């Protein structure tokens, strides 16, 4: 990280609760539900698009080889799926102050 502040989940819950006038418990449940819904969609192979924010997708990583940095030994890395996030135009503009 480049010297910025790192928000944790509790702070996110508090910020959402203050912004929309919910209790912290209700805001926490809402955030948990959103995360669970995004996770379930990605597990099924779906994309999750939030207009103005970004898109969550699953990509496939091919199998390959890597090296153990301590021993130099070759290690096989199995194929896997990995979640990725692509920022939308609105989020990019907000971060860049436009």
mmCIF file of N, CA and C in Angstrom:
data_model
loop_
_atom_site.group_PDB
_atom_site.id
_atom_site.type_symbol
_atom_site.label_atom_id
_atom_site.label_comp_id
_atom_site.label_asym_id
_atom_site.label_seq_id
_atom_site.Cartn_x
_atom_site.Cartn_y
_atom_site.Cartn_z
ATOM 1 N N UNK A 1 0.833 -1.180 0.000
ATOM 2 C CA UNK A 1 0.000 0.000 0.000
ATOM 3 C C UNK A 1 0.879 1.245 0.000
ATOM 4 N N UNK A 2 0.402 2.304 -0.601
ATOM 5 C CA UNK A 2 1.229 3.490 -0.754
ATOM 6 C C UNK A 2 0.886 4.551 0.282
ATOM 7 N N UNK A 3 0.965 4.203 1.567
ATOM 8 C CA UNK A 3 0.796 5.176 2.624
ATOM 9 C C UNK A 3 -0.636 5.582 2.899
ATOM 10 N N UNK A 4 -1.614 4.899 2.313
ATOM 11 C CA UNK A 4 -3.009 5.258 2.522
ATOM 12 C C UNK A 4 -3.597 4.550 3.726
ATOM 13 N N UNK A 5 -4.814 4.913 4.038
ATOM 14 C CA UNK A 5 -5.532 4.304 5.149
ATOM 15 C C UNK A 5 -6.203 3.034 4.674
ATOM 16 N N UNK A 6 -6.290 2.030 5.524
ATOM 17 C CA UNK A 6 -6.920 0.761 5.179
ATOM 18 C C UNK A 6 -8.166 0.583 6.036
ATOM 19 N N UNK A 7 -9.347 0.568 5.399
ATOM 20 C CA UNK A 7 -10.613 0.418 6.123
ATOM 21 C C UNK A 7 -10.886 -1.056 6.354
ATOM 22 N N UNK A 8 -11.256 -1.434 7.588
ATOM 23 C CA UNK A 8 -11.617 -2.812 7.854
ATOM 24 C C UNK A 8 -13.137 -2.965 7.802
ATOM 25 N N UNK A 9 -13.615 -4.193 7.942
ATOM 26 C CA UNK A 9 -15.047 -4.464 7.800
ATOM 27 C C UNK A 9 -15.868 -3.721 8.851
ATOM 28 N N UNK A 10 -15.396 -3.673 10.082
ATOM 29 C CA UNK A 10 -16.119 -2.969 11.132
ATOM 30 C C UNK A 10 -16.297 -1.499 10.818
ATOM 31 N N UNK A 11 -15.271 -0.885 10.272
ATOM 32 C CA UNK A 11 -15.348 0.522 9.887
ATOM 33 C C UNK A 11 -16.279 0.723 8.696
ATOM 34 N N UNK A 12 -16.281 -0.230 7.768
ATOM 35 C CA UNK A 12 -17.213 -0.171 6.645
ATOM 36 C C UNK A 12 -18.652 -0.262 7.149
ATOM 37 N N UNK A 13 -18.904 -1.186 8.064
ATOM 38 C CA UNK A 13 -20.238 -1.341 8.649
ATOM 39 C C UNK A 13 -20.667 -0.029 9.310
ATOM 40 N N UNK A 14 -19.787 0.578 10.090
ATOM 41 C CA UNK A 14 -20.105 1.837 10.772
ATOM 42 C C UNK A 14 -20.398 2.950 9.766
ATOM 43 N N UNK A 15 -19.622 3.034 8.694
ATOM 44 C CA UNK A 15 -19.823 4.069 7.679
ATOM 45 C C UNK A 15 -21.159 3.892 6.970
ATOM 46 N N UNK A 16 -21.503 2.644 6.631
ATOM 47 C CA UNK A 16 -22.785 2.369 5.975
ATOM 48 C C UNK A 16 -23.928 2.669 6.934
ATOM 49 N N UNK A 17 -23.803 2.273 8.178
ATOM 50 C CA UNK A 17 -24.843 2.523 9.172
ATOM 51 C C UNK A 17 -25.098 4.022 9.316
ATOM 52 N N UNK A 18 -24.037 4.804 9.403
ATOM 53 C CA UNK A 18 -24.180 6.258 9.529
ATOM 54 C C UNK A 18 -24.780 6.881 8.277
ATOM 55 N N UNK A 19 -24.372 6.390 7.127
ATOM 56 C CA UNK A 19 -24.822 6.969 5.842
ATOM 57 C C UNK A 19 -26.309 6.756 5.606
ATOM 58 N N UNK A 20 -26.838 5.562 5.931
ATOM 59 C CA UNK A 20 -28.236 5.251 5.610
ATOM 60 C C UNK A 20 -29.145 5.183 6.828
ATOM 61 N N UNK A 21 -28.610 5.467 8.008
ATOM 62 C CA UNK A 21 -29.441 5.513 9.199
ATOM 63 C C UNK A 21 -29.888 4.161 9.723
ATOM 64 N N UNK A 22 -29.061 3.150 9.548
ATOM 65 C CA UNK A 22 -29.354 1.822 10.091
ATOM 66 C C UNK A 22 -28.548 1.622 11.367
ATOM 67 N N UNK A 23 -28.926 0.627 12.142
ATOM 68 C CA UNK A 23 -28.083 0.234 13.268
ATOM 69 C C UNK A 23 -26.853 -0.458 12.686
ATOM 70 N N UNK A 24 -25.827 -0.563 13.501
ATOM 71 C CA UNK A 24 -24.619 -1.255 13.020
ATOM 72 C C UNK A 24 -24.916 -2.727 12.744
ATOM 73 N N UNK A 25 -25.778 -3.322 13.538
ATOM 74 C CA UNK A 25 -26.155 -4.713 13.311
ATOM 75 C C UNK A 25 -26.847 -4.906 11.978
ATOM 76 N N UNK A 26 -27.794 -3.992 11.660
ATOM 77 C CA UNK A 26 -28.508 -4.080 10.385
ATOM 78 C C UNK A 26 -27.561 -3.843 9.212
ATOM 79 N N UNK A 27 -26.682 -2.863 9.350
ATOM 80 C CA UNK A 27 -25.721 -2.582 8.276
ATOM 81 C C UNK A 27 -24.789 -3.770 8.076
ATOM 82 N N UNK A 28 -24.357 -4.395 9.166
ATOM 83 C CA UNK A 28 -23.493 -5.571 9.072
ATOM 84 C C UNK A 28 -24.186 -6.714 8.364
ATOM 85 N N UNK A 29 -25.472 -6.925 8.686
ATOM 86 C CA UNK A 29 -26.241 -7.982 8.012
ATOM 87 C C UNK A 29 -26.374 -7.689 6.524
ATOM 88 N N UNK A 30 -26.603 -6.424 6.174
ATOM 89 C CA UNK A 30 -26.740 -6.045 4.763
ATOM 90 C C UNK A 30 -25.436 -6.272 4.007
ATOM 91 N N UNK A 31 -24.327 -5.886 4.602
ATOM 92 C CA UNK A 31 -23.025 -6.085 3.952
ATOM 93 C C UNK A 31 -22.721 -7.568 3.812
ATOM 94 N N UNK A 32 -22.979 -8.343 4.870
ATOM 95 C CA UNK A 32 -22.765 -9.794 4.800
ATOM 96 C C UNK A 32 -23.621 -10.424 3.707
ATOM 97 N N UNK A 33 -24.888 -9.984 3.597
ATOM 98 C CA UNK A 33 -25.787 -10.526 2.573
ATOM 99 C C UNK A 33 -25.280 -10.189 1.170
ATOM 100 N N UNK A 34 -24.776 -8.970 0.987
ATOM 101 C CA UNK A 34 -24.247 -8.573 -0.320
ATOM 102 C C UNK A 34 -23.028 -9.419 -0.681
ATOM 103 N N UNK A 35 -22.137 -9.614 0.270
ATOM 104 C CA UNK A 35 -20.936 -10.427 0.020
ATOM 105 C C UNK A 35 -21.326 -11.866 -0.302
ATOM 106 N N UNK A 36 -22.287 -12.412 0.440
ATOM 107 C CA UNK A 36 -22.742 -13.784 0.187
ATOM 108 C C UNK A 36 -23.377 -13.909 -1.193
ATOM 109 N N UNK A 37 -24.165 -12.920 -1.604
ATOM 110 C CA UNK A 37 -24.809 -12.961 -2.919
ATOM 111 C C UNK A 37 -23.764 -12.896 -4.036
ATOM 112 N N UNK A 38 -22.767 -12.031 -3.886
ATOM 113 C CA UNK A 38 -21.705 -11.925 -4.893
ATOM 114 C C UNK A 38 -20.926 -13.234 -4.958
ATOM 115 N N UNK A 39 -20.589 -13.793 -3.799
ATOM 116 C CA UNK A 39 -19.845 -15.053 -3.748
ATOM 117 C C UNK A 39 -20.624 -16.184 -4.406
ATOM 118 N N UNK A 40 -21.924 -16.285 -4.114
ATOM 119 C CA UNK A 40 -22.753 -17.349 -4.695
ATOM 120 C C UNK A 40 -22.810 -17.225 -6.214
ATOM 121 N N UNK A 41 -22.949 -16.005 -6.717
ATOM 122 C CA UNK A 41 -22.996 -15.805 -8.169
ATOM 123 C C UNK A 41 -21.677 -16.196 -8.814
ATOM 124 N N UNK A 42 -20.560 -15.804 -8.194
ATOM 125 C CA UNK A 42 -19.253 -16.151 -8.753
ATOM 126 C C UNK A 42 -19.013 -17.653 -8.725
ATOM 127 N N UNK A 43 -19.483 -18.334 -7.672
ATOM 128 C CA UNK A 43 -19.343 -19.790 -7.594
ATOM 129 C C UNK A 43 -20.060 -20.472 -8.750
ATOM 130 N N UNK A 44 -21.195 -19.886 -9.181
ATOM 131 C CA UNK A 44 -21.951 -20.441 -10.314
ATOM 132 C C UNK A 44 -21.319 -20.074 -11.651
ATOM 133 N N UNK A 45 -20.325 -19.192 -11.637
ATOM 134 C CA UNK A 45 -19.686 -18.777 -12.881
ATOM 135 C C UNK A 45 -20.285 -17.520 -13.477
ATOM 136 N N UNK A 46 -21.191 -16.869 -12.744
ATOM 137 C CA UNK A 46 -21.823 -15.645 -13.228
ATOM 138 C C UNK A 46 -20.926 -14.435 -12.973
ATOM 139 N N UNK A 47 -21.180 -13.359 -13.722
ATOM 140 C CA UNK A 47 -20.550 -12.069 -13.459
ATOM 141 C C UNK A 47 -21.503 -11.271 -12.584
ATOM 142 N N UNK A 48 -20.956 -10.382 -11.774
ATOM 143 C CA UNK A 48 -21.775 -9.477 -10.977
ATOM 144 C C UNK A 48 -21.382 -8.063 -11.374
ATOM 145 N N UNK A 49 -22.318 -7.351 -12.031
ATOM 146 C CA UNK A 49 -22.056 -5.986 -12.482
ATOM 147 C C UNK A 49 -22.819 -5.015 -11.600
ATOM 148 N N UNK A 50 -22.098 -4.072 -11.031
ATOM 149 C CA UNK A 50 -22.705 -3.006 -10.248
ATOM 150 C C UNK A 50 -22.411 -1.716 -11.008
ATOM 151 N N UNK A 51 -23.427 -1.206 -11.692
ATOM 152 C CA UNK A 51 -23.257 -0.049 -12.568
ATOM 153 C C UNK A 51 -22.681 1.127 -11.780
ATOM 154 N N UNK A 52 -21.661 1.746 -12.323
ATOM 155 C CA UNK A 52 -21.009 2.873 -11.696
ATOM 156 C C UNK A 52 -19.935 2.480 -10.696
ATOM 157 N N UNK A 53 -19.861 1.180 -10.369
ATOM 158 C CA UNK A 53 -18.864 0.712 -9.402
ATOM 159 C C UNK A 53 -17.877 -0.234 -10.064
ATOM 160 N N UNK A 54 -18.366 -1.370 -10.578
ATOM 161 C CA UNK A 54 -17.467 -2.303 -11.228
ATOM 162 C C UNK A 54 -18.085 -3.668 -11.437
ATOM 163 N N UNK A 55 -17.273 -4.602 -11.908
ATOM 164 C CA UNK A 55 -17.721 -5.944 -12.241
ATOM 165 C C UNK A 55 -16.823 -6.974 -11.569
ATOM 166 N N UNK A 56 -17.462 -7.948 -10.925
ATOM 167 C CA UNK A 56 -16.764 -9.083 -10.345
ATOM 168 C C UNK A 56 -16.872 -10.232 -11.338
ATOM 169 N N UNK A 57 -15.745 -10.869 -11.668
ATOM 170 C CA UNK A 57 -15.729 -11.982 -12.616
ATOM 171 C C UNK A 57 -14.830 -13.096 -12.086
ATOM 172 N N UNK A 58 -14.995 -14.284 -12.654
ATOM 173 C CA UNK A 58 -14.114 -15.404 -12.350
ATOM 174 C C UNK A 58 -13.313 -15.702 -13.609
ATOM 175 N N UNK A 59 -12.002 -15.812 -13.453
ATOM 176 C CA UNK A 59 -11.148 -16.158 -14.591
ATOM 177 C C UNK A 59 -10.464 -17.484 -14.302
ATOM 178 N N UNK A 60 -10.075 -18.150 -15.364
ATOM 179 C CA UNK A 60 -9.384 -19.433 -15.243
ATOM 180 C C UNK A 60 -7.883 -19.219 -15.364
ATOM 181 N N UNK A 61 -7.145 -19.813 -14.456
ATOM 182 C CA UNK A 61 -5.688 -19.800 -14.518
ATOM 183 C C UNK A 61 -5.228 -21.160 -14.992
ATOM 184 N N UNK A 62 -4.380 -21.175 -15.972
ATOM 185 C CA UNK A 62 -3.860 -22.428 -16.499
ATOM 186 C C UNK A 62 -2.854 -23.035 -15.518
ATOM 187 N N UNK A 63 -2.705 -24.332 -15.606
ATOM 188 C CA UNK A 63 -1.682 -25.007 -14.806
ATOM 189 C C UNK A 63 -0.317 -24.545 -15.288
ATOM 190 N N UNK A 64 0.647 -24.609 -14.427
ATOM 191 C CA UNK A 64 1.985 -24.180 -14.825
ATOM 192 C C UNK A 64 3.020 -24.671 -13.835
ATOM 193 N N UNK A 65 4.205 -24.109 -13.960
ATOM 194 C CA UNK A 65 5.295 -24.446 -13.061
ATOM 195 C C UNK A 65 5.794 -23.183 -12.384
ATOM 196 N N UNK A 66 6.237 -23.349 -11.163
ATOM 197 C CA UNK A 66 6.857 -22.255 -10.423
ATOM 198 C C UNK A 66 8.109 -22.798 -9.768
ATOM 199 N N UNK A 67 8.880 -21.923 -9.171
ATOM 200 C CA UNK A 67 10.085 -22.355 -8.468
ATOM 201 C C UNK A 67 9.996 -21.951 -7.013
ATOM 202 N N UNK A 68 10.409 -22.868 -6.148
ATOM 203 C CA UNK A 68 10.515 -22.559 -4.738
ATOM 204 C C UNK A 68 11.706 -21.614 -4.590
ATOM 205 N N UNK A 69 11.498 -20.398 -4.079
ATOM 206 C CA UNK A 69 12.606 -19.435 -4.023
ATOM 207 C C UNK A 69 13.747 -19.855 -3.098
ATOM 208 N N UNK A 70 13.469 -20.698 -2.114
ATOM 209 C CA UNK A 70 14.531 -21.136 -1.198
ATOM 210 C C UNK A 70 15.408 -22.220 -1.801
ATOM 211 N N UNK A 71 14.747 -23.184 -2.458
ATOM 212 C CA UNK A 71 15.499 -24.348 -2.940
ATOM 213 C C UNK A 71 15.734 -24.326 -4.443
ATOM 214 N N UNK A 72 14.959 -23.535 -5.168
ATOM 215 C CA UNK A 72 15.070 -23.535 -6.619
ATOM 216 C C UNK A 72 14.340 -24.705 -7.250
ATOM 217 N N UNK A 73 13.714 -25.537 -6.424
ATOM 218 C CA UNK A 73 13.006 -26.722 -6.907
ATOM 219 C C UNK A 73 11.759 -26.306 -7.703
ATOM 220 N N UNK A 74 11.519 -27.016 -8.817
ATOM 221 C CA UNK A 74 10.320 -26.760 -9.609
ATOM 222 C C UNK A 74 9.106 -27.345 -8.899
ATOM 223 N N UNK A 75 8.015 -26.596 -8.924
ATOM 224 C CA UNK A 75 6.775 -27.012 -8.289
ATOM 225 C C UNK A 75 5.658 -26.881 -9.311
ATOM 226 N N UNK A 76 4.819 -27.907 -9.403
ATOM 227 C CA UNK A 76 3.678 -27.829 -10.317
ATOM 228 C C UNK A 76 2.556 -27.049 -9.643
ATOM 229 N N UNK A 77 1.990 -26.104 -10.386
ATOM 230 C CA UNK A 77 0.878 -25.305 -9.891
ATOM 231 C C UNK A 77 -0.361 -25.751 -10.664
ATOM 232 N N UNK A 78 -1.371 -26.263 -9.978
ATOM 233 C CA UNK A 78 -2.557 -26.752 -10.679
ATOM 234 C C UNK A 78 -3.398 -25.611 -11.254
ATOM 235 N N UNK A 79 -4.198 -25.935 -12.245
ATOM 236 C CA UNK A 79 -5.134 -24.963 -12.806
ATOM 237 C C UNK A 79 -6.112 -24.563 -11.706
ATOM 238 N N UNK A 80 -6.590 -23.334 -11.761
ATOM 239 C CA UNK A 80 -7.534 -22.868 -10.748
ATOM 240 C C UNK A 80 -8.388 -21.741 -11.302
ATOM 241 N N UNK A 81 -9.410 -21.427 -10.570
ATOM 242 C CA UNK A 81 -10.252 -20.279 -10.883
ATOM 243 C C UNK A 81 -9.929 -19.196 -9.870
ATOM 244 N N UNK A 82 -9.955 -17.942 -10.311
ATOM 245 C CA UNK A 82 -9.663 -16.851 -9.391
ATOM 246 C C UNK A 82 -10.646 -15.707 -9.610
ATOM 247 N N UNK A 83 -11.166 -15.126 -8.534
ATOM 248 C CA UNK A 83 -12.068 -13.987 -8.689
ATOM 249 C C UNK A 83 -11.266 -12.719 -8.982
ATOM 250 N N UNK A 84 -11.846 -11.872 -9.814
ATOM 251 C CA UNK A 84 -11.209 -10.595 -10.142
ATOM 252 C C UNK A 84 -12.264 -9.506 -10.109
ATOM 253 N N UNK A 85 -11.798 -8.290 -9.914
ATOM 254 C CA UNK A 85 -12.672 -7.124 -9.915
ATOM 255 C C UNK A 85 -12.164 -6.138 -10.946
ATOM 256 N N UNK A 86 -13.064 -5.678 -11.814
ATOM 257 C CA UNK A 86 -12.722 -4.638 -12.798
ATOM 258 C C UNK A 86 -13.493 -3.381 -12.401
ATOM 259 N N UNK A 87 -12.790 -2.333 -12.085
ATOM 260 C CA UNK A 87 -13.422 -1.085 -11.672
ATOM 261 C C UNK A 87 -14.193 -0.476 -12.836
ATOM 262 N N UNK A 88 -15.365 0.068 -12.525
ATOM 263 C CA UNK A 88 -16.182 0.744 -13.521
ATOM 264 C C UNK A 88 -15.752 2.194 -13.698
ATOM 265 N N UNK A 89 -16.297 2.824 -14.721
ATOM 266 C CA UNK A 89 -15.926 4.205 -15.043
ATOM 267 C C UNK A 89 -16.231 5.154 -13.884
ATOM 268 N N UNK A 90 -17.373 4.984 -13.234
ATOM 269 C CA UNK A 90 -17.723 5.882 -12.130
ATOM 270 C C UNK A 90 -16.751 5.799 -10.976
ATOM 271 N N UNK A 91 -16.317 4.588 -10.635
ATOM 272 C CA UNK A 91 -15.348 4.409 -9.546
ATOM 273 C C UNK A 91 -13.993 4.991 -9.947
ATOM 274 N N UNK A 92 -13.578 4.751 -11.184
ATOM 275 C CA UNK A 92 -12.296 5.290 -11.657
ATOM 276 C C UNK A 92 -12.296 6.813 -11.608
ATOM 277 N N UNK A 93 -13.415 7.426 -12.039
ATOM 278 C CA UNK A 93 -13.507 8.879 -12.027
ATOM 279 C C UNK A 93 -13.485 9.409 -10.592
ATOM 280 N N UNK A 94 -14.188 8.740 -9.683
ATOM 281 C CA UNK A 94 -14.208 9.184 -8.293
ATOM 282 C C UNK A 94 -12.822 9.121 -7.665
ATOM 283 N N UNK A 95 -12.088 8.041 -7.949
ATOM 284 C CA UNK A 95 -10.751 7.875 -7.390
ATOM 285 C C UNK A 95 -9.788 8.914 -7.971
ATOM 286 N N UNK A 96 -9.996 9.267 -9.231
ATOM 287 C CA UNK A 96 -9.111 10.228 -9.889
ATOM 288 C C UNK A 96 -9.569 11.666 -9.722
ATOM 289 N N UNK A 97 -10.620 11.886 -8.944
ATOM 290 C CA UNK A 97 -11.067 13.250 -8.645
ATOM 291 C C UNK A 97 -11.712 13.973 -9.801
ATOM 292 N N UNK A 98 -12.396 13.246 -10.653
ATOM 293 C CA UNK A 98 -13.036 13.897 -11.823
ATOM 294 C C UNK A 98 -14.514 14.032 -11.599
#
